[in-house]
Tab-separated table of C-alpha atoms and ligand atoms in Angstrom:
chain	number	residue	atom	x	y	z
Q	204	UNK	CA	-34.454	-151.526	48.524
Q	205	UNK	CA	-35.948	-148.051	48.535
Q	206	UNK	CA	-39.628	-147.404	48.222
Q	207	UNK	CA	-40.702	-144.591	45.948
Q	208	UNK	CA	-42.887	-141.984	47.616
Q	209	UNK	CA	-46.218	-141.899	45.900
Q	210	UNK	CA	-47.544	-138.430	45.089
Q	211	UNK	CA	-50.944	-138.124	43.559
Q	212	UNK	CA	-50.962	-136.536	40.099
Q	213	UNK	CA	-53.201	-133.623	41.158
Q	214	UNK	CA	-51.241	-133.026	44.326
Q	215	UNK	CA	-48.036	-132.932	42.311
Q	216	UNK	CA	-49.540	-130.435	39.854
Q	217	UNK	CA	-50.668	-128.136	42.665
Q	218	UNK	CA	-47.236	-128.342	44.278
Q	219	UNK	CA	-45.655	-127.307	40.970
Q	220	UNK	CA	-48.147	-124.439	40.580
Q	221	UNK	CA	-47.411	-123.238	44.133
Q	222	UNK	CA	-43.661	-123.324	43.587
Q	223	UNK	CA	-44.046	-121.523	40.234
Q	224	UNK	CA	-46.100	-118.753	41.878
Q	225	UNK	CA	-43.421	-118.291	44.549
Q	226	UNK	CA	-40.723	-118.020	41.868
Q	227	UNK	CA	-42.826	-115.472	39.903
Q	228	UNK	CA	-43.290	-113.383	43.090
Q	229	UNK	CA	-39.574	-113.490	43.876
Q	230	UNK	CA	-38.681	-112.416	40.322
Q	231	UNK	CA	-41.277	-109.598	40.472
Q	232	UNK	CA	-39.768	-108.290	43.728
Q	233	UNK	CA	-36.235	-108.412	42.293
Q	234	UNK	CA	-37.272	-106.655	39.052
Q	235	UNK	CA	-39.161	-103.959	41.007
Q	236	UNK	CA	-36.244	-103.362	43.335
Q	237	UNK	CA	-33.303	-103.501	40.945
Q	238	UNK	CA	-34.688	-102.686	37.476
Q	239	UNK	CA	-37.563	-100.324	38.293
Q	240	UNK	CA	-35.981	-98.684	41.324
Q	241	UNK	CA	-38.804	-99.330	43.774
Q	242	UNK	CA	-37.744	-98.469	47.311
Q	243	UNK	CA	-39.178	-99.350	50.663
Q	244	UNK	CA	-40.014	-96.154	52.504
Q	245	UNK	CA	-37.572	-95.743	55.332
Q	246	UNK	CA	-38.038	-94.424	58.833
Q	247	UNK	CA	-35.115	-92.075	59.359
Q	248	UNK	CA	-35.989	-90.798	62.811
Q	249	UNK	CA	-38.401	-90.869	65.718
Q	250	UNK	CA	-39.733	-87.515	66.844
Q	251	UNK	CA	-42.264	-86.077	69.250
Q	252	UNK	CA	-45.154	-84.862	67.073
Q	253	UNK	CA	-46.090	-82.211	69.672
Q	254	UNK	CA	-42.703	-80.501	69.561
Q	255	UNK	CA	-41.249	-81.438	66.164
Q	256	UNK	CA	-42.271	-78.068	64.665
Q	257	UNK	CA	-40.580	-76.060	67.416
Q	258	UNK	CA	-36.926	-76.897	66.845
Q	259	UNK	CA	-34.760	-78.712	64.332
Q	260	UNK	CA	-35.264	-79.011	60.581
Q	261	UNK	CA	-39.052	-79.220	60.802
Q	262	UNK	CA	-39.239	-75.836	62.551
Q	263	UNK	CA	-38.320	-74.334	59.190
Q	264	UNK	CA	-39.599	-76.840	56.623
Q	265	UNK	CA	-38.585	-76.526	52.997
Q	266	UNK	CA	-35.814	-77.321	50.580
Q	267	UNK	CA	-32.123	-77.352	51.438
Q	268	UNK	CA	-29.268	-77.890	48.996
Q	269	UNK	CA	-26.771	-80.265	50.608
Q	270	UNK	CA	-24.400	-80.442	47.613
Q	271	UNK	CA	-24.668	-79.445	43.949
Q	272	UNK	CA	-27.718	-81.234	42.544
Q	273	UNK	CA	-28.621	-82.853	45.861
Q	274	UNK	CA	-31.444	-81.533	47.973
Q	275	UNK	CA	-33.264	-82.406	51.150
Q	276	UNK	CA	-36.928	-81.505	51.373
Q	277	UNK	CA	-38.363	-81.248	54.883
Q	278	UNK	CA	-42.132	-81.405	54.748
Q	279	UNK	CA	-44.651	-81.187	57.568
Q	280	UNK	CA	-48.060	-82.753	57.008
Q	281	UNK	CA	-50.903	-81.558	59.188
Q	282	UNK	CA	-54.647	-81.372	58.821
Q	283	UNK	CA	-55.098	-80.295	56.067
Q	284	UNK	CA	-52.054	-79.057	54.269
Q	285	UNK	CA	-48.435	-79.726	53.506
Q	286	UNK	CA	-45.818	-77.197	54.551
Q	287	UNK	CA	-44.362	-76.183	52.154
Q	288	UNK	CA	-46.992	-76.512	49.487
Q	289	UNK	CA	-44.727	-75.516	46.603
Q	290	UNK	CA	-41.247	-76.909	45.953
Q	291	UNK	CA	-39.021	-76.044	42.999
Q	292	UNK	CA	-35.827	-77.863	41.939
Q	293	UNK	CA	-33.688	-77.820	38.800
Q	294	UNK	CA	-33.889	-80.750	36.401
Q	295	UNK	CA	-31.457	-83.556	37.218
Q	296	UNK	CA	-31.746	-82.976	40.965
Q	297	UNK	CA	-31.866	-85.758	43.493
Q	298	UNK	CA	-34.225	-84.939	46.317
Q	299	UNK	CA	-34.457	-86.829	49.593
Q	300	UNK	CA	-37.786	-86.231	51.232
Q	301	UNK	CA	-38.163	-86.132	55.003
Q	302	UNK	CA	-41.809	-85.994	55.975
Q	303	UNK	CA	-43.530	-86.046	59.335
Q	304	UNK	CA	-46.980	-85.376	60.723
Q	305	UNK	CA	-47.889	-83.234	63.705
Q	306	UNK	CA	-51.357	-84.660	64.208
Q	307	UNK	CA	-52.885	-87.732	62.539
Q	308	UNK	CA	-51.750	-90.215	59.912
Q	309	UNK	CA	-51.352	-88.744	56.433
Q	310	UNK	CA	-49.868	-89.959	53.170
Q	311	UNK	CA	-47.472	-88.430	50.667
Q	312	UNK	CA	-47.642	-89.544	47.067
Q	313	UNK	CA	-45.723	-87.698	44.393
Q	314	UNK	CA	-47.517	-88.359	41.114
Q	315	UNK	CA	-45.589	-90.048	38.276
Q	316	UNK	CA	-42.745	-91.100	40.581
Q	317	UNK	CA	-42.086	-93.994	42.949
Q	318	UNK	CA	-42.352	-91.654	45.947
Q	319	UNK	CA	-45.293	-92.843	48.024
Q	320	UNK	CA	-45.081	-93.032	51.816
Q	321	UNK	CA	-47.296	-93.125	54.845
Q	322	UNK	CA	-46.738	-90.134	57.099
Q	323	UNK	CA	-47.172	-91.186	60.692
Q	324	UNK	CA	-47.015	-88.843	63.689
Q	325	UNK	CA	-43.887	-89.578	65.691
Q	326	UNK	CA	-41.739	-90.789	62.844
Q	327	UNK	CA	-39.916	-89.253	59.897
Q	328	UNK	CA	-40.613	-91.015	56.599
Q	329	UNK	CA	-37.951	-90.763	53.937
Q	330	UNK	CA	-37.542	-91.588	50.249
Q	331	UNK	CA	-35.314	-90.251	47.460
Q	332	UNK	CA	-35.982	-89.489	43.830
Q	333	UNK	CA	-33.956	-88.121	40.923
Q	334	UNK	CA	-35.901	-85.821	38.618
Q	335	UNK	CA	-34.644	-86.370	35.064
Q	336	UNK	CA	-37.631	-84.699	33.408
Q	337	UNK	CA	-38.801	-81.163	33.909
Q	338	UNK	CA	-42.430	-80.522	34.648
Q	339	UNK	CA	-44.915	-80.253	37.415
Q	340	UNK	CA	-45.430	-83.105	39.883
Q	341	UNK	CA	-48.411	-82.895	42.187
Q	342	UNK	CA	-48.224	-84.472	45.611
Q	343	UNK	CA	-51.327	-85.582	47.452
Q	344	UNK	CA	-52.312	-87.019	50.805
Q	345	UNK	CA	-53.234	-90.672	50.343
Q	346	UNK	CA	-54.558	-91.535	53.800
Q	347	UNK	CA	-58.031	-90.378	54.730
Q	348	UNK	CA	-57.357	-87.811	57.460
Q	349	UNK	CA	-60.645	-86.001	57.934
Q	350	UNK	CA	-62.989	-83.592	56.205
Q	351	UNK	CA	-60.203	-81.606	54.551
Q	352	UNK	CA	-58.375	-84.650	53.185
Q	353	UNK	CA	-59.214	-83.870	49.546
Q	354	UNK	CA	-57.719	-80.377	49.901
Q	355	UNK	CA	-54.369	-81.720	51.056
Q	356	UNK	CA	-52.014	-81.402	48.107
Q	357	UNK	CA	-49.104	-79.437	46.713
Q	358	UNK	CA	-46.796	-79.216	43.736
Q	359	UNK	CA	-43.157	-79.925	43.072
Q	360	UNK	CA	-41.920	-78.134	39.974
Q	361	UNK	CA	-38.827	-79.305	38.125
Q	362	UNK	CA	-37.430	-76.427	36.082
Q	363	UNK	CA	-34.985	-76.776	33.173
E	600	CUA	CU1	-53.902	-85.765	55.096
E	600	CUA	CU2	-55.506	-87.095	53.985
């Protein structure tokens, strides 16, 4: 004969609430990732922040076309500016951003897109975005990096 495990009514309710919350979180993560296109910022490379500007792609930061409609944007963040400050791509372009810092921790947030990464000295942060709408997208530093933090911004322009 089996004995039934007794669970208090309130304990049972809280267990159900906890499980429901976990399911809601899991669904939210799946919707964000697959339906809304949220991406985890990747670390594509490790670099030496003291020498990264002297050779390689970050010695000449800017936009490169890798194939028709596909671009790579190499951006250096340093107190207190982004190099380059202005980027221009045609509408419909997919841009992969590679961003690194030569001094302290910065951030890179491209307004009205899902592109938002921490920029840490010693690593290259990367994210991609396809620009289906023309217009002007400002990017700003989102990590407090000193007295010039508020002046650290630039613009990506998507032209028809
Ligand atoms: Cu760079 Cu704040």
